[in-house]
Amino acid sequence: MEDYEVYTLPNGIRIAHKQIPHTQIAHCGIMLDIGSRDELPHQQGLAHFWEHMAFKGTEKRKSYHIITRLETVGGELNAYTTKEKVCFHASVLGVHFEKATELLADITFHSVFPEKQIERERDVILEEMAMYYDSPEDAIQDDFDELVFPNHALGGNILGTTETVGSFRREDLQRFIAENYDTSRIVFASVSKLPFTQVVKIAEKYFRDVPAQQAARQRKTPTDYVPRQTKVERPITQAQCALGRPAYGLTDVRRLPFFMLVNLLGGPGMNSRLNLNLREKYGLVYSIDASYTPYLDTGFLGIYFGTDPKKVEKANALIMKELKRLREQPLTTLQLHQTKEQLIGQLAMAEESNNSFMLMMAKSLLDINRVEALTDIFNDIKSVTSAQLQDLAQEAFQEDQFSSLTFVPEK
């Protein structure tokens, strides 16, 4: 992206900013290259626990003062944890940008993890886990990760298990952060009407004293994949189904064309092949989607749907038919053009969200050390050929390489 700027502090923390003169809102966030894949088995859920506990007290603030600091000026403070990232972010009126930056720095680098709050938040997270378990369409996605990435942290539930969450103490949080914390793998990103020089000045004020630190962590690439088919009985009335397999990593040159292929197969458009076939033609599902998630050194392809238990086999057969069609029938010139135009339009609309762009900017700098210009991405999309997509389908859509997980009603 030609109109973003980056400045690196002496401690390694990068400041990334995009100036948009016409906006009144400032979006900013601190993203750390630490996620649930960095947890040891007894630490499962610890990155997410840290995300929660960052709001529960710092060296100078109690929980109440943290959660009301931006709310009282109409702003929002939030956070999330993924397999590879922890992010704390805020949105405020531009005049409160410094206030948001100071608060984010405080909860990220100066949390004290009060013991009483740990006990209280433990119960909150256990309730969050129960909520997901009671939602089979969410639970199947977590369980399917474990099927595709067995014996690996990428297969673990980001929330953890009841056993691990029940065991966490203050020293566990401190040790996990100390082992994985690396200032060269932290980005503070912002989008606002402020000039870059002012953003850097404010960021330096609150980040320059953060001690430089490097992590000796080595992420292990998953290697144990073997296709598996599993059925699990659950107290449900509708069957929930997941199909998928490992896919391409972030730096793989096949990543973008594969994303295009998966978007054609089961992306958010109502004209996706799976939606047109399983919902519009046969009425087997209310919704069905295919998604591709690239990680640092691997990736994940997942197809999810719910249907009547008696219709699972037919639905699966129709999905396999669509995969076979993509393997055997190259896209026509018109189909290829429409596939490209749809993806280009979706990406352009996604960039309209300044908050989404801010988060994407931070993630891209951590993952590939740059933010790709949208025009370059569009040109890459336009250069993809029908033969490339068919080659990818023949490589990644082989039926015997797919795993499946099905939740069926209890007998």
XYZ file of C-alpha atoms in Angstrom:
411
model
C 0.000 0.000 0.000
C 1.742 3.138 -1.207
C 0.154 5.461 1.345
C 1.170 3.797 4.601
C 4.338 4.636 6.531
C 6.425 2.650 9.009
C 8.861 3.739 11.699
C 10.859 1.342 13.881
C 11.675 2.272 17.469
C 15.108 1.401 18.916
C 13.511 -1.480 20.869
C 12.218 -3.045 17.620
C 8.531 -2.132 17.912
C 7.209 -0.914 14.563
C 4.787 1.998 14.159
C 2.600 1.744 11.026
C 0.193 4.475 10.006
C -2.156 5.324 7.178
C -3.436 8.888 7.055
C -7.006 9.454 5.840
C -7.713 13.204 5.926
C -11.510 13.012 5.791
C -12.187 10.629 8.691
C -13.141 11.736 12.214
C -12.398 8.338 13.761
C -9.014 6.980 14.790
C -8.427 3.222 14.826
C -5.310 1.865 16.480
C -4.058 -1.438 17.799
C -1.094 -3.338 19.182
C -0.592 -6.732 17.535
C 1.862 -9.280 18.922
C 3.114 -12.303 17.005
C 2.065 -14.637 19.806
C -0.876 -17.014 19.597
C -2.314 -20.290 20.751
C 0.097 -22.277 18.535
C 2.913 -21.087 20.808
C 1.425 -22.854 23.836
C 2.724 -26.096 25.290
C 0.064 -28.747 26.010
C -0.339 -27.703 29.662
C -0.598 -24.046 28.544
C -3.507 -24.520 26.124
C -5.756 -21.462 26.351
C -3.114 -19.283 28.011
C -2.793 -16.726 25.178
C -6.567 -16.196 25.283
C -6.459 -16.023 29.081
C -3.820 -13.288 28.768
C -6.083 -11.377 26.364
C -8.811 -11.378 29.044
C -6.516 -10.592 31.951
C -4.925 -7.584 30.245
C -8.143 -5.703 31.022
C -8.142 -6.632 34.709
C -5.529 -4.333 36.161
C -2.245 -2.567 35.445
C 0.374 -0.928 37.603
C -1.737 2.235 37.714
C -5.315 1.187 36.832
C -7.962 -1.139 38.169
C -10.295 -3.040 35.861
C -13.090 -0.454 36.124
C -10.815 2.375 35.021
C -9.572 0.360 32.055
C -12.985 -0.539 30.664
C -14.445 2.956 31.181
C -11.443 4.968 29.992
C -12.568 5.094 26.361
C -16.246 4.264 26.813
C -16.825 7.620 28.519
C -15.714 9.422 25.348
C -17.737 7.185 23.035
C -14.838 4.952 22.088
C -14.397 1.192 21.981
C -11.677 -1.012 23.449
C -11.403 -4.636 22.372
C -9.047 -7.571 21.876
C -8.843 -10.966 20.215
C -6.646 -14.053 20.085
C -5.950 -16.247 17.067
C -3.701 -19.229 16.458
C -0.762 -16.910 15.746
C -1.643 -13.447 17.095
C -2.832 -11.514 20.151
C -4.232 -8.061 19.443
C -5.477 -5.185 21.608
C -7.209 -2.419 19.658
C -9.351 0.679 20.037
C -11.517 3.073 18.032
C -12.110 6.662 19.176
C -12.716 10.151 17.878
C -9.467 11.468 16.487
C -9.056 13.980 19.322
C -8.744 11.050 21.752
C -6.064 9.172 19.788
C -3.370 9.746 22.398
C -5.684 8.600 25.173
C -6.334 5.342 23.282
C -2.633 4.829 22.544
C -1.649 5.305 26.184
C -4.313 2.848 27.349
C -3.286 0.201 24.822
C 0.340 0.543 25.909
C -0.700 0.249 29.541
C -2.729 -2.966 29.213
C -0.218 -4.580 26.822
C 3.006 -3.884 28.699
C 2.010 -3.117 32.303
C -0.687 -5.628 33.273
C -0.226 -7.080 36.763
C -2.716 -10.011 36.575
C -4.320 -9.678 40.054
C -4.934 -13.096 41.642
C -8.539 -12.293 42.606
C -9.277 -11.240 39.037
C -7.690 -14.448 37.717
C -10.145 -16.536 39.743
C -13.074 -14.423 38.545
C -12.009 -14.434 34.898
C -11.401 -18.174 34.991
C -15.135 -18.639 35.579
C -15.956 -16.196 32.777
C -13.831 -18.166 30.301
C -15.311 -21.474 31.420
C -18.744 -19.972 30.690
C -17.474 -18.848 27.291
C -16.339 -22.407 26.609
C -19.719 -23.786 27.668
C -21.428 -21.324 25.332
C -19.371 -22.548 22.388
C -19.963 -26.177 23.309
C -23.720 -25.516 23.325
C -23.409 -24.095 19.799
C -22.597 -27.124 17.629
C -21.852 -25.034 14.535
C -19.051 -23.349 16.518
C -17.902 -26.422 18.430
C -17.431 -28.493 15.284
C -14.955 -25.970 13.886
C -12.787 -26.210 17.006
C -12.983 -29.999 17.104
C -12.221 -30.269 13.394
C -8.986 -28.297 13.855
C -7.800 -31.075 16.142
C -8.651 -33.684 13.515
C -6.628 -31.901 10.822
C -3.697 -30.914 13.069
C -3.382 -33.821 15.529
C -0.740 -33.632 18.240
C -0.029 -30.001 17.364
C -0.914 -26.672 18.973
C -2.648 -25.519 15.767
C -5.222 -28.219 16.459
C -5.897 -27.018 19.978
C -8.898 -24.954 20.993
C -7.888 -21.300 21.408
C -10.036 -21.164 24.561
C -8.172 -24.107 26.092
C -9.674 -27.006 28.028
C -11.505 -27.015 31.342
C -8.449 -28.676 32.891
C -5.874 -26.180 31.622
C -8.008 -23.098 32.242
C -8.709 -24.393 35.733
C -4.990 -24.645 36.453
C -3.678 -21.234 35.350
C -1.942 -19.014 37.894
C -0.308 -15.591 37.725
C 3.157 -17.034 37.238
C 1.908 -19.072 34.253
C 0.886 -15.879 32.460
C 4.164 -14.172 33.288
C 6.222 -17.155 32.122
C 4.292 -17.552 28.861
C 4.731 -13.883 27.991
C 8.412 -13.899 28.923
C 9.059 -16.972 26.759
C 7.262 -15.649 23.675
C 7.551 -11.873 23.913
C 9.697 -10.315 21.177
C 9.654 -6.545 20.610
C 10.737 -6.995 16.971
C 7.511 -8.999 16.490
C 5.179 -6.257 17.749
C 3.390 -3.695 15.558
C 1.413 -0.646 16.614
C -0.854 0.228 13.683
C -3.191 3.167 13.225
C -5.517 4.749 10.705
C -6.652 8.329 11.281
C -6.444 11.843 9.886
C -3.391 12.580 12.040
C -0.094 13.143 10.197
C 2.489 10.392 10.533
C 4.939 12.609 12.440
C 2.354 13.212 15.155
C 1.509 9.507 15.406
C 5.204 8.643 15.766
C 5.660 11.310 18.439
C 2.745 9.934 20.475
C 3.829 6.321 19.978
C 7.399 7.095 21.033
C 6.075 8.663 24.214
C 4.392 5.427 25.320
C 6.441 2.671 23.647
C 10.063 3.833 23.675
C 10.675 2.711 27.268
C 9.455 -0.842 26.615
C 12.590 -2.993 27.094
C 13.900 -4.639 23.937
C 13.596 -8.417 24.063
C 13.998 -11.311 21.678
C 12.269 -14.683 21.935
C 14.119 -17.925 21.343
C 10.841 -19.597 20.371
C 10.787 -21.937 17.391
C 7.424 -22.736 15.839
C 7.041 -26.369 14.876
C 5.495 -27.205 11.501
C 2.717 -29.840 11.672
C 3.670 -33.063 9.904
C 1.317 -35.743 11.231
C -1.676 -35.334 8.906
C -3.530 -38.489 7.952
C -7.100 -38.228 6.557
C -9.676 -39.352 9.137
C -13.459 -39.705 9.131
C -15.158 -39.313 12.501
C -18.751 -39.250 13.760
C -19.703 -37.974 17.192
C -23.103 -38.165 18.846
C -24.320 -34.897 20.345
C -27.636 -33.754 21.895
C -28.728 -31.993 18.687
C -31.489 -32.338 16.098
C -29.567 -31.217 13.005
C -26.376 -32.884 11.822
C -23.321 -30.591 11.694
C -20.612 -31.471 9.191
C -17.028 -30.417 8.514
C -14.780 -31.451 5.632
C -11.246 -30.296 4.978
C -7.518 -30.768 4.977
C -4.203 -28.881 5.425
C -3.434 -26.298 2.746
C -0.815 -23.741 1.680
C 1.086 -21.430 4.029
C 1.371 -17.643 3.998
C 4.514 -17.458 1.879
C 3.458 -20.074 -0.683
C 3.084 -18.610 -4.185
C -0.088 -20.677 -4.597
C -1.807 -18.864 -1.723
C -3.655 -16.208 -3.764
C -4.888 -18.470 -6.602
C -5.969 -21.045 -4.010
C -7.880 -18.349 -2.139
C -9.592 -17.518 -5.438
C -10.433 -21.179 -6.014
C -11.913 -21.613 -2.530
C -13.867 -18.370 -2.948
C -15.403 -19.785 -6.123
C -16.176 -23.067 -4.385
C -17.802 -21.799 -1.205
C -16.998 -18.161 -0.484
C -19.414 -15.564 0.941
C -21.135 -14.908 -2.388
C -24.557 -16.488 -2.851
C -23.332 -17.608 -6.274
C -20.673 -19.923 -4.824
C -20.853 -23.360 -6.378
C -21.643 -25.094 -3.106
C -24.428 -22.647 -2.266
C -25.973 -22.834 -5.739
C -25.930 -26.628 -5.658
C -26.702 -27.672 -2.081
C -29.028 -24.822 -1.114
C -30.547 -23.355 -4.264
C -30.855 -26.509 -6.364
C -31.487 -29.206 -3.760
C -32.546 -27.328 -0.602
C -30.312 -29.489 1.604
C -28.775 -26.724 3.716
C -29.562 -23.266 5.028
C -25.936 -22.229 4.628
C -22.672 -23.790 3.506
C -19.264 -22.215 3.239
C -15.700 -23.069 2.369
C -12.846 -21.131 3.961
C -9.086 -21.068 3.586
C -6.859 -19.923 6.458
C -3.131 -19.586 5.736
C -0.725 -19.840 8.676
C 2.998 -19.150 8.803
C 4.065 -22.587 7.565
C 0.863 -24.403 6.632
C -2.779 -23.667 5.951
C -6.274 -24.976 6.510
C -9.176 -25.638 4.153
C -12.553 -26.191 5.786
C -16.083 -26.753 4.461
C -18.942 -26.457 6.960
C -22.690 -27.046 6.797
C -25.659 -28.294 8.774
C -28.422 -30.514 7.407
C -31.013 -33.145 8.232
C -29.209 -36.295 9.458
C -30.835 -38.299 6.657
C -29.377 -35.967 4.037
C -25.731 -35.958 5.126
C -24.617 -38.579 2.618
C -26.303 -36.800 -0.285
C -24.805 -33.458 0.759
C -21.322 -34.954 1.014
C -21.728 -36.590 -2.406
C -22.714 -33.273 -3.959
C -19.688 -31.555 -2.396
C -17.390 -34.216 -3.806
C -19.069 -33.768 -7.176
C -18.224 -30.043 -7.108
C -14.621 -30.798 -6.160
C -14.404 -33.268 -9.031
C -15.881 -30.719 -11.444
C -13.171 -28.212 -10.511
C -10.505 -30.911 -10.979
C -11.754 -32.064 -14.377
C -13.351 -29.024 -16.030
C -11.255 -25.889 -16.573
C -13.052 -22.600 -16.110
C -14.284 -20.972 -19.299
C -13.030 -17.518 -20.202
C -16.261 -15.976 -18.871
C -16.214 -18.018 -15.637
C -12.596 -17.070 -14.983
C -13.322 -13.374 -15.601
C -16.327 -13.438 -13.253
C -14.349 -15.251 -10.552
C -11.615 -12.607 -10.705
C -14.034 -9.664 -10.722
C -15.944 -11.031 -7.751
C -12.824 -11.443 -5.637
C -11.483 -8.025 -6.636
C -14.789 -6.434 -5.623
C -14.864 -8.258 -2.291
C -11.318 -7.183 -1.428
C -11.984 -3.574 -2.446
C -15.068 -3.423 -0.224
C -13.188 -4.990 2.683
C -10.642 -2.158 2.516
C -13.462 0.380 2.941
C -13.414 -0.504 6.655
C -10.629 1.558 8.196
C -10.582 -0.630 11.292
C -10.201 -3.782 9.197
C -7.418 -2.141 7.207
C -5.600 -1.152 10.400
C -5.677 -4.752 11.644
C -4.680 -6.134 8.237
C -1.768 -3.694 8.068
C -0.404 -4.915 11.416
C -0.846 -8.578 10.512
C 0.785 -8.185 7.096
C 3.847 -6.484 8.554
C 4.254 -9.308 11.050
C 3.630 -12.064 8.517
C 5.357 -10.894 5.323
C 7.123 -7.691 6.430
C 5.123 -5.478 4.076
C 1.587 -4.368 3.251
C 0.720 -5.385 -0.278
C -0.711 -2.654 -2.481
C -4.277 -3.407 -3.466
C -3.423 -2.645 -7.096
C -0.635 -5.249 -6.957
C -3.030 -7.818 -5.497
C -5.547 -7.029 -8.240
C -2.862 -7.453 -10.899
C -1.862 -10.790 -9.367
C -5.497 -11.903 -9.436
C -5.872 -10.830 -13.066
C -2.783 -12.849 -14.035
C -4.142 -16.150 -12.696
C -5.009 -18.615 -15.455
C -7.678 -21.257 -15.714
C -4.930 -23.891 -15.962
C -3.415 -22.717 -12.657
C -6.742 -23.077 -10.871
C -7.321 -26.524 -12.342
C -3.824 -27.624 -11.323
C -4.526 -26.458 -7.761
C -7.870 -28.250 -7.729
C -6.201 -31.451 -8.907
C -3.604 -31.112 -6.163
C -5.706 -29.920 -3.211
C -9.186 -31.312 -3.953
C -8.340 -35.019 -4.020
C -11.188 -36.747 -2.186
C -8.977 -39.275 -0.427
C -7.030 -36.451 1.262
C -10.095 -34.954 2.948
C -10.945 -35.530 6.585
C -14.483 -35.284 7.879
C -16.145 -34.722 11.215
C -19.882 -35.115 11.670
C -21.970 -34.321 14.727
C -25.067 -36.522 14.639
C -28.079 -36.557 16.985
C -27.891 -38.957 19.900
C -29.814 -42.150 19.389
